[in-house]
Amino acid sequence: MNTLLISLIALTFSIGVRGTYDPVDWSAHQWQAPLPTDSRGPCPGLNTLANHGFLPRNGSNITIPIVLNAVQDGFNFQPTDLLRTGAKLGLLTTDNPDSFTLQELALHGTIEHDASLSRNDYALGDNIHFNATVFATLNNSNPGVDYYNITSASQVLVQRLAEDSIANPNITNTVKEFTIRTIESALYLGVIGNITTGVVPKKFVQIFFEQERLPLEEGWHRSDVPIDDDNFGPLIGEIGEATPWAPSGPVTCPWIRLQPEGTPTIVN
Ligand code: HEM
Ligand SMILES: *[C@@H]1O[C@H](CO)[C@@H](O)[C@H](O)[C@H]1NC(C)=O
Ligand SMILES: *[C@@H]1O[C@H](CO)[C@@H](O)[C@H](O)[C@H]1NC(C)=O
Ligand SMILES: *[C@@H]1O[C@H](CO)[C@@H](O)[C@H](O)[C@H]1NC(C)=O
Ligand SMILES: *[C@@H]1O[C@H](CO)[C@@H](O)[C@H](O)[C@H]1NC(C)=O
Ligand SMILES: *[C@@H]1O[C@H](CO)[C@@H](O)[C@H](O)[C@H]1NC(C)=O
Ligand SMILES: *[C@@H]1O[C@H](CO)[C@@H](O)[C@H](O)[C@H]1NC(C)=O
Ligand SMILES: *[C@@H]1O[C@H](CO)[C@@H](O)[C@H](O)[C@H]1NC(C)=O
C-alpha cells in the first residue's frame, strides 16, 4: 500500500515535472564527429545538434520544422517567435525554396555578423570554422571562477567588439548585429547553462564551442525547465542592459542580405 502510494506520488510528480517534453534516448543521439562531406557552419548550436543526430548528421536539407523539432528535442527550447524567425531567416541564405545547409547559414549579413565569439569576420577570412584565437576572449573571461555569467558575457561582448574594430576597420556594428550577438550570448548561457540564473560552467562552454559536443559525460543535462519567451526574453534583456554599446563602422543602418547572389556588403 505504502509502496503503491509512493509510486503514484512519484509518477504524478514525474509527469508534473517532466511531462512537458519526451525524454531523450541518448543511445540514439551519441556524438559523432562529422564526415568531411557533412555540412557544418558558423552556428555551434546547430552543428552540435547535427553531431548528436537531432538534425540530419549530413547537415543538409534542413527545413523549418526539422530545425524547430531538433532544438526542442535536444535543448528543450520551445518554438518561440524568436526561434521561428531565426529559423526562417536561414532560408534567405539559400536559393533552395524550403531548406538550407548548415554551411549556407554563413552568408554574411543575413544572420552571420562581425565580432563573433568563436569565428573570424567574413572580411578577415574564415567566418565558418571555430577559431581558437577569437575564442580566447570568451575562454579567458571571468578569471578566478569556473563559470561564466551575465556580467562576464557582457564584458566579452564589449571586448570582442573592441578587438575586432581594430582587426577590421570595416566592421558592421549596427543595432542588428548587437541584437543578434546579445541573443547568441543568451544561448550559450541559458541553453548550455542555467536558463534561470544565466550561469554556465566554463567546461561546458569550452566543449560546446571547441568540440561541438554536448558535455553529457561531464554532467550537462538538457534544461528541465522549457526555454521560452518567459525565461529567455529576460536573459537577453539582462545581458543587453549590462552591455555598454554604440554603433560604429562605415555601415550605420541595419540591413539584411536577402539572397546568396549580389554584392557581399551594402554600404548606405
Ligand atoms: C537554440 C538553438 C541554438 C543555439 C544554442 C545557438 C547558439 C549559437 C551561438 C552561441 C552562436 C554564437 C557563435 C559565435 O559568436 O561565435 C550562434 C551563431 C549563429 N547561429 Fe545559432 N544557435 C541556435 C539556433 C540557431 C538557429 C535556429 C539558426 C538559424 C537557422 C542559427 C544560426 C546561427 C548563425 C548563422 C550564427 C553565426 C553568427 C555569427 O557568429 O556570425 N542558430 N548560434
Ligand atoms: C541528408 O540527410 C537527410 C536525412 O537523413 C536526407 O533526407 C537527405 O537526403 C540528405 N541529404 C544529402 C544531400 O545527402
Ligand atoms: C538536399 O540538399 C542538397 C544539397 O544542398 C541539394 O542539392 C538537394 O537539392 C536537396 N534536396 C531537396 C529535396 O531539397
Ligand atoms: C583566427 O583568427 C585570428 C584573429 O583574427 C587570425 O589571425 C587567424 O589567422 C585565424 N586563424 C585561422 C586558422 O583562420
Ligand atoms: C580554454 O581554456 C582552457 C583552460 O581553462 C584550456 O584548457 C583550453 O585549451 C582553452 N581553449 C582554447 C581553444 O584556447
Ligand atoms: C559573475 O561572476 C563574477 C565573478 O564571480 C561576479 O563578480 C559577478 O558579480 C557575477 N555576476 C552576476 C550577475 O552574478
Ligand atoms: C575595407 O573596405 C575597403 C573598401 O571596400 C577595402 O579597400 C579594404 O580592403 C577593406 N579593409 C579590410 C580590412 O577589409
Ligand atoms: C538553475 O538554478 C536554479 C537555482 O540555483 C536551480 O534551482 C535549478 O535547478 C537550476 N536549473 C538547472 C537546469 O540546472
PDB file of N, CA, C and O and ligand atoms in Angstrom, residues 41-46 49 62 64 67-68 71-72 75 77 82-91 93 100 102 104-108 110-120 127 130 134-135 180-181 183-189 191-192 208-209 227 232, ligand 1:
ATOM      1  N   GLY A  41      28.474  24.673 -40.167  1.00  0.00           N
ATOM      2  CA  GLY A  41      28.515  26.107 -40.426  1.00  0.00           C
ATOM      3  C   GLY A  41      28.946  26.927 -39.241  1.00  0.00           C
ATOM      4  O   GLY A  41      29.630  26.431 -38.331  1.00  0.00           O
ATOM      5  N   PRO A  42      28.531  28.180 -39.208  1.00  0.00           N
ATOM      6  CA  PRO A  42      29.010  29.105 -38.186  1.00  0.00           C
ATOM      7  C   PRO A  42      28.270  29.002 -36.852  1.00  0.00           C
ATOM      8  O   PRO A  42      28.671  29.642 -35.894  1.00  0.00           O
ATOM      9  N   CYS A  43      27.194  28.200 -36.785  1.00  0.00           N
ATOM     10  CA  CYS A  43      26.416  28.113 -35.542  1.00  0.00           C
ATOM     11  C   CYS A  43      26.823  26.876 -34.749  1.00  0.00           C
ATOM     12  O   CYS A  43      26.538  25.745 -35.158  1.00  0.00           O
ATOM     13  N   PRO A  44      27.456  27.094 -33.598  1.00  0.00           N
ATOM     14  CA  PRO A  44      27.862  25.935 -32.793  1.00  0.00           C
ATOM     15  C   PRO A  44      26.665  25.146 -32.266  1.00  0.00           C
ATOM     16  O   PRO A  44      26.772  23.929 -32.051  1.00  0.00           O
ATOM     17  N   GLY A  45      25.524  25.818 -32.066  1.00  0.00           N
ATOM     18  CA  GLY A  45      24.335  25.140 -31.552  1.00  0.00           C
ATOM     19  C   GLY A  45      23.778  24.140 -32.553  1.00  0.00           C
ATOM     20  O   GLY A  45      23.501  22.983 -32.213  1.00  0.00           O
ATOM     21  N   LEU A  46      23.622  24.578 -33.799  1.00  0.00           N
ATOM     22  CA  LEU A  46      23.069  23.678 -34.819  1.00  0.00           C
ATOM     23  C   LEU A  46      24.089  22.621 -35.208  1.00  0.00           C
ATOM     24  O   LEU A  46      23.725  21.457 -35.446  1.00  0.00           O
ATOM     25  N   LEU A  49      23.801  19.991 -32.626  1.00  0.00           N
ATOM     26  CA  LEU A  49      22.580  19.184 -32.803  1.00  0.00           C
ATOM     27  C   LEU A  49      22.761  18.184 -33.949  1.00  0.00           C
ATOM     28  O   LEU A  49      22.236  17.062 -33.891  1.00  0.00           O
ATOM     29  N   ILE A  62      17.813  20.954 -44.417  1.00  0.00           N
ATOM     30  CA  ILE A  62      17.212  21.310 -43.136  1.00  0.00           C
ATOM     31  C   ILE A  62      16.043  22.264 -43.370  1.00  0.00           C
ATOM     32  O   ILE A  62      16.225  23.374 -43.879  1.00  0.00           O
ATOM     33  N   ILE A  64      12.347  24.181 -41.876  1.00  0.00           N
ATOM     34  CA  ILE A  64      11.955  24.871 -40.636  1.00  0.00           C
ATOM     35  C   ILE A  64      11.429  23.873 -39.593  1.00  0.00           C
ATOM     36  O   ILE A  64      11.880  23.892 -38.445  1.00  0.00           O
ATOM     37  N   VAL A  67      14.343  21.965 -38.021  1.00  0.00           N
ATOM     38  CA  VAL A  67      15.191  22.696 -37.083  1.00  0.00           C
ATOM     39  C   VAL A  67      14.438  22.976 -35.783  1.00  0.00           C
ATOM     40  O   VAL A  67      15.000  22.845 -34.685  1.00  0.00           O
ATOM     41  N   LEU A  68      13.156  23.302 -35.871  1.00  0.00           N
ATOM     42  CA  LEU A  68      12.394  23.591 -34.647  1.00  0.00           C
ATOM     43  C   LEU A  68      12.246  22.336 -33.783  1.00  0.00           C
ATOM     44  O   LEU A  68      12.364  22.402 -32.551  1.00  0.00           O
ATOM     45  N   VAL A  71      15.701  21.556 -32.081  1.00  0.00           N
ATOM     46  CA  VAL A  71      16.029  22.470 -30.985  1.00  0.00           C
ATOM     47  C   VAL A  71      15.177  22.133 -29.756  1.00  0.00           C
ATOM     48  O   VAL A  71      15.636  22.205 -28.614  1.00  0.00           O
ATOM     49  N   GLN A  72      13.944  21.706 -30.005  1.00  0.00           N
ATOM     50  CA  GLN A  72      13.075  21.312 -28.897  1.00  0.00           C
ATOM     51  C   GLN A  72      13.543  19.991 -28.276  1.00  0.00           C
ATOM     52  O   GLN A  72      13.646  19.867 -27.053  1.00  0.00           O
ATOM     53  N   PHE A  75      17.402  20.574 -26.840  1.00  0.00           N
ATOM     54  CA  PHE A  75      17.661  21.638 -25.869  1.00  0.00           C
ATOM     55  C   PHE A  75      16.454  22.003 -25.006  1.00  0.00           C
ATOM     56  O   PHE A  75      16.561  22.894 -24.162  1.00  0.00           O
ATOM     57  N   PHE A  77      14.118  23.732 -26.012  1.00  0.00           N
ATOM     58  CA  PHE A  77      13.864  25.127 -26.404  1.00  0.00           C
ATOM     59  C   PHE A  77      12.600  25.124 -27.259  1.00  0.00           C
ATOM     60  O   PHE A  77      12.546  24.496 -28.310  1.00  0.00           O
ATOM     61  N   LEU A  82      10.840  34.057 -31.603  1.00  0.00           N
ATOM     62  CA  LEU A  82      12.243  34.384 -31.863  1.00  0.00           C
ATOM     63  C   LEU A  82      12.927  33.257 -32.620  1.00  0.00           C
ATOM     64  O   LEU A  82      13.614  33.476 -33.624  1.00  0.00           O
ATOM     65  N   LEU A  83      12.728  32.038 -32.159  1.00  0.00           N
ATOM     66  CA  LEU A  83      13.385  30.897 -32.788  1.00  0.00           C
ATOM     67  C   LEU A  83      12.820  30.657 -34.191  1.00  0.00           C
ATOM     68  O   LEU A  83      13.564  30.354 -35.122  1.00  0.00           O
ATOM     69  N   ARG A  84      11.499  30.803 -34.326  1.00  0.00           N
ATOM     70  CA  ARG A  84      10.896  30.624 -35.652  1.00  0.00           C
ATOM     71  C   ARG A  84      11.436  31.649 -36.634  1.00  0.00           C
ATOM     72  O   ARG A  84      11.710  31.345 -37.789  1.00  0.00           O
ATOM     73  N   THR A  85      11.605  32.880 -36.160  1.00  0.00           N
ATOM     74  CA  THR A  85      12.137  33.931 -37.030  1.00  0.00           C
ATOM     75  C   THR A  85      13.574  33.599 -37.425  1.00  0.00           C
ATOM     76  O   THR A  85      13.948  33.703 -38.599  1.00  0.00           O
ATOM     77  N   GLY A  86      14.379  33.181 -36.446  1.00  0.00           N
ATOM     78  CA  GLY A  86      15.766  32.804 -36.748  1.00  0.00           C
ATOM     79  C   GLY A  86      15.820  31.689 -37.777  1.00  0.00           C
ATOM     80  O   GLY A  86      16.600  31.743 -38.730  1.00  0.00           O
ATOM     81  N   ALA A  87      14.993  30.690 -37.572  1.00  0.00           N
ATOM     82  CA  ALA A  87      14.981  29.554 -38.496  1.00  0.00           C
ATOM     83  C   ALA A  87      14.579  30.000 -39.902  1.00  0.00           C
ATOM     84  O   ALA A  87      15.193  29.608 -40.893  1.00  0.00           O
ATOM     85  N   LYS A  88      13.549  30.867 -39.980  1.00  0.00           N
ATOM     86  CA  LYS A  88      13.098  31.334 -41.300  1.00  0.00           C
ATOM     87  C   LYS A  88      14.147  32.197 -41.977  1.00  0.00           C
ATOM     88  O   LYS A  88      14.290  32.158 -43.205  1.00  0.00           O
ATOM     89  N   LEU A  89      14.895  32.983 -41.201  1.00  0.00           N
ATOM     90  CA  LEU A  89      15.973  33.778 -41.802  1.00  0.00           C
ATOM     91  C   LEU A  89      16.993  32.868 -42.475  1.00  0.00           C
ATOM     92  O   LEU A  89      17.618  33.249 -43.469  1.00  0.00           O
ATOM     93  N   GLY A  90      17.128  31.649 -41.933  1.00  0.00           N
ATOM     94  CA  GLY A  90      18.053  30.691 -42.544  1.00  0.00           C
ATOM     95  C   GLY A  90      17.721  30.439 -44.004  1.00  0.00           C
ATOM     96  O   GLY A  90      18.610  30.209 -44.822  1.00  0.00           O
ATOM     97  N   LEU A  91      16.439  30.507 -44.363  1.00  0.00           N
ATOM     98  CA  LEU A  91      16.039  30.245 -45.747  1.00  0.00           C
ATOM     99  C   LEU A  91      16.505  31.338 -46.708  1.00  0.00           C
ATOM    100  O   LEU A  91      16.609  31.110 -47.909  1.00  0.00           O
ATOM    101  N   THR A  93      19.399  32.439 -46.822  1.00  0.00           N
ATOM    102  CA  THR A  93      20.804  32.218 -47.153  1.00  0.00           C
ATOM    103  C   THR A  93      20.983  31.235 -48.309  1.00  0.00           C
ATOM    104  O   THR A  93      22.121  30.897 -48.662  1.00  0.00           O
ATOM    105  N   PHE A 100      17.816  24.588 -46.011  1.00  0.00           N
ATOM    106  CA  PHE A 100      19.176  25.139 -46.087  1.00  0.00           C
ATOM    107  C   PHE A 100      20.164  24.107 -45.582  1.00  0.00           C
ATOM    108  O   PHE A 100      19.774  23.105 -44.959  1.00  0.00           O
ATOM    109  N   LEU A 102      23.799  23.718 -43.213  1.00  0.00           N
ATOM    110  CA  LEU A 102      24.395  24.457 -42.095  1.00  0.00           C
ATOM    111  C   LEU A 102      25.446  25.433 -42.605  1.00  0.00           C
ATOM    112  O   LEU A 102      25.596  26.527 -42.049  1.00  0.00           O
ATOM    113  N   GLU A 104      25.463  27.036 -45.499  1.00  0.00           N
ATOM    114  CA  GLU A 104      24.845  28.192 -46.163  1.00  0.00           C
ATOM    115  C   GLU A 104      24.512  29.310 -45.171  1.00  0.00           C
ATOM    116  O   GLU A 104      24.496  30.498 -45.536  1.00  0.00           O
ATOM    117  N   LEU A 105      24.288  28.941 -43.905  1.00  0.00           N
ATOM    118  CA  LEU A 105      23.953  29.950 -42.890  1.00  0.00           C
ATOM    119  C   LEU A 105      25.043  30.998 -42.722  1.00  0.00           C
ATOM    120  O   LEU A 105      24.815  32.048 -42.119  1.00  0.00           O
ATOM    121  N   ALA A 106      26.240  30.715 -43.266  1.00  0.00           N
ATOM    122  CA  ALA A 106      27.356  31.666 -43.140  1.00  0.00           C
ATOM    123  C   ALA A 106      27.225  32.863 -44.071  1.00  0.00           C
ATOM    124  O   ALA A 106      28.116  33.725 -44.068  1.00  0.00           O
ATOM    125  N   LEU A 107      26.173  32.938 -44.863  1.00  0.00           N
ATOM    126  CA  LEU A 107      26.023  34.093 -45.770  1.00  0.00           C
ATOM    127  C   LEU A 107      26.105  35.393 -44.965  1.00  0.00           C
ATOM    128  O   LEU A 107      25.259  35.680 -44.117  1.00  0.00           O
ATOM    129  N   HIS A 108      27.142  36.164 -45.254  1.00  0.00           N
ATOM    130  CA  HIS A 108      27.428  37.344 -44.438  1.00  0.00           C
ATOM    131  C   HIS A 108      26.326  38.384 -44.568  1.00  0.00           C
ATOM    132  O   HIS A 108      25.966  38.784 -45.668  1.00  0.00           O
ATOM    133  N   THR A 110      23.122  38.109 -43.429  1.00  0.00           N
ATOM    134  CA  THR A 110      21.755  37.653 -43.167  1.00  0.00           C
ATOM    135  C   THR A 110      21.660  37.458 -41.647  1.00  0.00           C
ATOM    136  O   THR A 110      21.152  38.349 -40.952  1.00  0.00           O
ATOM    137  N   ILE A 111      22.141  36.319 -41.132  1.00  0.00           N
ATOM    138  CA  ILE A 111      22.294  36.185 -39.679  1.00  0.00           C
ATOM    139  C   ILE A 111      23.772  36.417 -39.322  1.00  0.00           C
ATOM    140  O   ILE A 111      24.088  37.087 -38.340  1.00  0.00           O
ATOM    141  N   GLU A 112      24.659  35.869 -40.130  1.00  0.00           N
ATOM    142  CA  GLU A 112      26.108  35.932 -39.857  1.00  0.00           C
ATOM    143  C   GLU A 112      26.566  37.387 -39.775  1.00  0.00           C
ATOM    144  O   GLU A 112      26.170  38.222 -40.577  1.00  0.00           O
ATOM    145  N   HIS A 113      27.431  37.644 -38.803  1.00  0.00           N
ATOM    146  CA  HIS A 113      27.827  39.028 -38.493  1.00  0.00           C
ATOM    147  C   HIS A 113      29.276  39.080 -38.043  1.00  0.00           C
ATOM    148  O   HIS A 113      29.899  38.031 -37.788  1.00  0.00           O
ATOM    149  N   ASP A 114      29.788  40.290 -37.904  1.00  0.00           N
ATOM    150  CA  ASP A 114      31.153  40.509 -37.421  1.00  0.00           C
ATOM    151  C   ASP A 114      31.209  40.386 -35.893  1.00  0.00           C
ATOM    152  O   ASP A 114      30.179  40.372 -35.216  1.00  0.00           O
ATOM    153  N   ALA A 115      32.440  40.344 -35.396  1.00  0.00           N
ATOM    154  CA  ALA A 115      32.702  40.328 -33.944  1.00  0.00           C
ATOM    155  C   ALA A 115      32.034  39.148 -33.239  1.00  0.00           C
ATOM    156  O   ALA A 115      31.443  39.298 -32.170  1.00  0.00           O
ATOM    157  N   SER A 116      32.143  37.970 -33.855  1.00  0.00           N
ATOM    158  CA  SER A 116      31.595  36.757 -33.241  1.00  0.00           C
ATOM    159  C   SER A 116      32.454  36.332 -32.054  1.00  0.00           C
ATOM    160  O   SER A 116      33.546  36.852 -31.837  1.00  0.00           O
ATOM    161  N   LEU A 117      31.950  35.350 -31.333  1.00  0.00           N
ATOM    162  CA  LEU A 117      32.658  34.828 -30.157  1.00  0.00           C
ATOM    163  C   LEU A 117      33.712  33.799 -30.537  1.00  0.00           C
ATOM    164  O   LEU A 117      34.687  33.612 -29.810  1.00  0.00           O
ATOM    165  N   SER A 118      33.511  33.116 -31.651  1.00  0.00           N
ATOM    166  CA  SER A 118      34.358  31.956 -31.948  1.00  0.00           C
ATOM    167  C   SER A 118      34.724  31.835 -33.427  1.00  0.00           C
ATOM    168  O   SER A 118      35.359  30.871 -33.814  1.00  0.00           O
ATOM    169  N   ARG A 119      34.313  32.787 -34.220  1.00  0.00           N
ATOM    170  CA  ARG A 119      34.614  32.761 -35.648  1.00  0.00           C
ATOM    171  C   ARG A 119      35.196  34.098 -36.067  1.00  0.00           C
ATOM    172  O   ARG A 119      34.850  35.145 -35.488  1.00  0.00           O
ATOM    173  N   ASN A 120      36.021  34.064 -37.113  1.00  0.00           N
ATOM    174  CA  ASN A 120      36.572  35.295 -37.649  1.00  0.00           C
ATOM    175  C   ASN A 120      35.520  36.052 -38.461  1.00  0.00           C
ATOM    176  O   ASN A 120      34.485  35.480 -38.817  1.00  0.00           O
ATOM    177  N   ASN A 127      34.850  32.689 -41.786  1.00  0.00           N
ATOM    178  CA  ASN A 127      33.757  33.019 -40.852  1.00  0.00           C
ATOM    179  C   ASN A 127      32.915  31.795 -40.499  1.00  0.00           C
ATOM    180  O   ASN A 127      31.812  31.923 -39.950  1.00  0.00           O
ATOM    181  N   PHE A 130      35.456  27.171 -36.195  1.00  0.00           N
ATOM    182  CA  PHE A 130      35.949  27.577 -34.890  1.00  0.00           C
ATOM    183  C   PHE A 130      37.374  28.123 -35.021  1.00  0.00           C
ATOM    184  O   PHE A 130      38.211  27.529 -35.688  1.00  0.00           O
ATOM    185  N   VAL A 134      40.165  33.759 -31.736  1.00  0.00           N
ATOM    186  CA  VAL A 134      38.957  34.553 -31.496  1.00  0.00           C
ATOM    187  C   VAL A 134      38.288  34.098 -30.189  1.00  0.00           C
ATOM    188  O   VAL A 134      37.879  34.918 -29.354  1.00  0.00           O
ATOM    189  N   PHE A 135      38.222  32.786 -29.998  1.00  0.00           N
ATOM    190  CA  PHE A 135      37.513  32.237 -28.836  1.00  0.00           C
ATOM    191  C   PHE A 135      38.235  32.540 -27.518  1.00  0.00           C
ATOM    192  O   PHE A 135      37.617  32.492 -26.441  1.00  0.00           O
ATOM    193  N   ILE A 180      21.690  40.476 -32.414  1.00  0.00           N
ATOM    194  CA  ILE A 180      21.965  39.048 -32.664  1.00  0.00           C
ATOM    195  C   ILE A 180      23.066  38.560 -31.734  1.00  0.00           C
ATOM    196  O   ILE A 180      22.974  37.459 -31.160  1.00  0.00           O
ATOM    197  N   ARG A 181      24.108  39.369 -31.537  1.00  0.00           N
ATOM    198  CA  ARG A 181      25.214  38.955 -30.666  1.00  0.00           C
ATOM    199  C   ARG A 181      24.717  38.764 -29.220  1.00  0.00           C
ATOM    200  O   ARG A 181      25.157  37.850 -28.518  1.00  0.00           O
ATOM    201  N   ILE A 183      21.643  37.930 -28.307  1.00  0.00           N
ATOM    202  CA  ILE A 183      20.851  36.688 -28.287  1.00  0.00           C
ATOM    203  C   ILE A 183      21.782  35.476 -28.224  1.00  0.00           C
ATOM    204  O   ILE A 183      21.550  34.528 -27.457  1.00  0.00           O
ATOM    205  N   GLU A 184      22.871  35.511 -28.994  1.00  0.00           N
ATOM    206  CA  GLU A 184      23.780  34.361 -29.019  1.00  0.00           C
ATOM    207  C   GLU A 184      24.472  34.156 -27.666  1.00  0.00           C
ATOM    208  O   GLU A 184      24.745  33.020 -27.270  1.00  0.00           O
ATOM    209  N   SER A 185      24.740  35.250 -26.974  1.00  0.00           N
ATOM    210  CA  SER A 185      25.319  35.105 -25.630  1.00  0.00           C
ATOM    211  C   SER A 185      24.289  34.486 -24.683  1.00  0.00           C
ATOM    212  O   SER A 185      24.627  33.631 -23.855  1.00  0.00           O
ATOM    213  N   ALA A 186      23.038  34.907 -24.818  1.00  0.00           N
ATOM    214  CA  ALA A 186      21.975  34.281 -24.004  1.00  0.00           C
ATOM    215  C   ALA A 186      21.864  32.795 -24.322  1.00  0.00           C
ATOM    216  O   ALA A 186      21.548  31.986 -23.441  1.00  0.00           O
ATOM    217  N   LEU A 187      22.159  32.419 -25.563  1.00  0.00           N
ATOM    218  CA  LEU A 187      22.064  30.998 -25.940  1.00  0.00           C
ATOM    219  C   LEU A 187      23.132  30.161 -25.237  1.00  0.00           C
ATOM    220  O   LEU A 187      22.837  29.087 -24.717  1.00  0.00           O
ATOM    221  N   TYR A 188      24.393  30.643 -25.200  1.00  0.00           N
ATOM    222  CA  TYR A 188      25.374  29.780 -24.524  1.00  0.00           C
ATOM    223  C   TYR A 188      25.197  29.800 -23.013  1.00  0.00           C
ATOM    224  O   TYR A 188      25.466  28.800 -22.345  1.00  0.00           O
ATOM    225  N   LEU A 189      24.717  30.921 -22.451  1.00  0.00           N
ATOM    226  CA  LEU A 189      24.454  30.931 -21.002  1.00  0.00           C
ATOM    227  C   LEU A 189      23.240  30.077 -20.647  1.00  0.00           C
ATOM    228  O   LEU A 189      23.279  29.286 -19.702  1.00  0.00           O
ATOM    229  N   VAL A 191      21.177  27.921 -22.651  1.00  0.00           N
ATOM    230  CA  VAL A 191      20.928  26.589 -23.229  1.00  0.00           C
ATOM    231  C   VAL A 191      21.984  25.600 -22.754  1.00  0.00           C
ATOM    232  O   VAL A 191      21.672  24.462 -22.400  1.00  0.00           O
ATOM    233  N   ILE A 192      23.247  26.047 -22.735  1.00  0.00           N
ATOM    234  CA  ILE A 192      24.322  25.178 -22.254  1.00  0.00           C
ATOM    235  C   ILE A 192      24.414  25.286 -20.729  1.00  0.00           C
ATOM    236  O   ILE A 192      24.874  24.382 -20.049  1.00  0.00           O
ATOM    237  N   PHE A 208      31.371  22.698 -25.795  1.00  0.00           N
ATOM    238  CA  PHE A 208      30.344  23.066 -26.779  1.00  0.00           C
ATOM    239  C   PHE A 208      30.973  23.771 -27.983  1.00  0.00           C
ATOM    240  O   PHE A 208      30.713  23.409 -29.136  1.00  0.00           O
ATOM    241  N   PHE A 209      31.829  24.765 -27.739  1.00  0.00           N
ATOM    242  CA  PHE A 209      32.409  25.509 -28.857  1.00  0.00           C
ATOM    243  C   PHE A 209      33.531  24.734 -29.547  1.00  0.00           C
ATOM    244  O   PHE A 209      33.621  24.740 -30.772  1.00  0.00           O
ATOM    245  N   ILE A 227      12.618  26.188 -22.243  1.00  0.00           N
ATOM    246  CA  ILE A 227      13.126  27.523 -22.559  1.00  0.00           C
ATOM    247  C   ILE A 227      12.136  28.176 -23.516  1.00  0.00           C
ATOM    248  O   ILE A 227      11.787  27.597 -24.559  1.00  0.00           O
ATOM    249  N   PHE A 232      13.748  33.157 -21.555  1.00  0.00           N
ATOM    250  CA  PHE A 232      14.817  33.558 -22.479  1.00  0.00           C
ATOM    251  C   PHE A 232      14.795  35.075 -22.721  1.00  0.00           C
ATOM    252  O   PHE A 232      15.852  35.714 -22.790  1.00  0.00           O
TER     253      PHE A 232
HETATM  254  C1  HEM B   1      18.630  27.089 -29.560  1.00  0.00           C
HETATM  255  C2  HEM B   1      19.413  26.708 -30.557  1.00  0.00           C
HETATM  256  C3  HEM B   1      20.654  27.484 -30.907  1.00  0.00           C
HETATM  257  C4  HEM B   1      21.775  27.658 -30.159  1.00  0.00           C
HETATM  258  C5  HEM B   1      22.086  27.096 -28.779  1.00  0.00           C
HETATM  259  C6  HEM B   1      22.667  28.519 -30.929  1.00  0.00           C
HETATM  260  C7  HEM B   1      23.879  29.001 -30.494  1.00  0.00           C
HETATM  261  C8  HEM B   1      24.651  29.934 -31.162  1.00  0.00           C
HETATM  262  C9  HEM B   1      25.772  30.663 -30.618  1.00  0.00           C
HETATM  263  C10 HEM B   1      26.296  30.570 -29.196  1.00  0.00           C
HETATM  264  C11 HEM B   1      26.284  31.437 -31.612  1.00  0.00           C
HETATM  265  C12 HEM B   1      27.456  32.433 -31.494  1.00  0.00           C
HETATM  266  C13 HEM B   1      28.687  31.909 -32.185  1.00  0.00           C
HETATM  267  C14 HEM B   1      29.792  32.936 -32.205  1.00  0.00           C
HETATM  268  O1  HEM B   1      29.555  34.133 -31.983  1.00  0.00           O
HETATM  269  O2  HEM B   1      30.935  32.519 -32.449  1.00  0.00           O
HETATM  270  C15 HEM B   1      25.482  31.192 -32.782  1.00  0.00           C
HETATM  271  C16 HEM B   1      25.711  31.749 -34.014  1.00  0.00           C
HETATM  272  C17 HEM B   1      24.925  31.536 -35.111  1.00  0.00           C
HETATM  273  N1  HEM B   1      23.728  30.860 -35.165  1.00  0.00           N
HETATM  274 FE1  HEM B   1      22.967  29.738 -33.691  1.00  0.00          FE
HETATM  275  N2  HEM B   1      22.059  28.807 -32.130  1.00  0.00           N
HETATM  276  C18 HEM B   1      20.826  28.214 -32.150  1.00  0.00           C
HETATM  277  C19 HEM B   1      19.884  28.281 -33.150  1.00  0.00           C
HETATM  278  C20 HEM B   1      20.106  28.829 -34.391  1.00  0.00           C
HETATM  279  C21 HEM B   1      19.137  28.864 -35.476  1.00  0.00           C
HETATM  280  C22 HEM B   1      17.702  28.344 -35.407  1.00  0.00           C
HETATM  281  C23 HEM B   1      19.769  29.450 -36.551  1.00  0.00           C
HETATM  282  C24 HEM B   1      19.247  29.692 -37.929  1.00  0.00           C
HETATM  283  C25 HEM B   1      18.663  28.798 -38.650  1.00  0.00           C
HETATM  284  C26 HEM B   1      21.119  29.794 -36.125  1.00  0.00           C
HETATM  285  C27 HEM B   1      22.080  30.390 -36.914  1.00  0.00           C
HETATM  286  C28 HEM B   1      23.267  30.922 -36.458  1.00  0.00           C
HETATM  287  C29 HEM B   1      24.213  31.633 -37.286  1.00  0.00           C
HETATM  288  C30 HEM B   1      24.107  31.910 -38.771  1.00  0.00           C
HETATM  289  C31 HEM B   1      25.256  32.033 -36.433  1.00  0.00           C
HETATM  290  C32 HEM B   1      26.526  32.784 -36.832  1.00  0.00           C
HETATM  291  C33 HEM B   1      26.500  34.189 -36.336  1.00  0.00           C
HETATM  292  C34 HEM B   1      27.920  34.730 -36.340  1.00  0.00           C
HETATM  293  O3  HEM B   1      28.657  34.457 -35.387  1.00  0.00           O
HETATM  294  O4  HEM B   1      28.279  35.437 -37.286  1.00  0.00           O
HETATM  295  N3  HEM B   1      21.278  29.403 -34.830  1.00  0.00           N
HETATM  296  N4  HEM B   1      24.484  30.289 -32.501  1.00  0.00           N
END
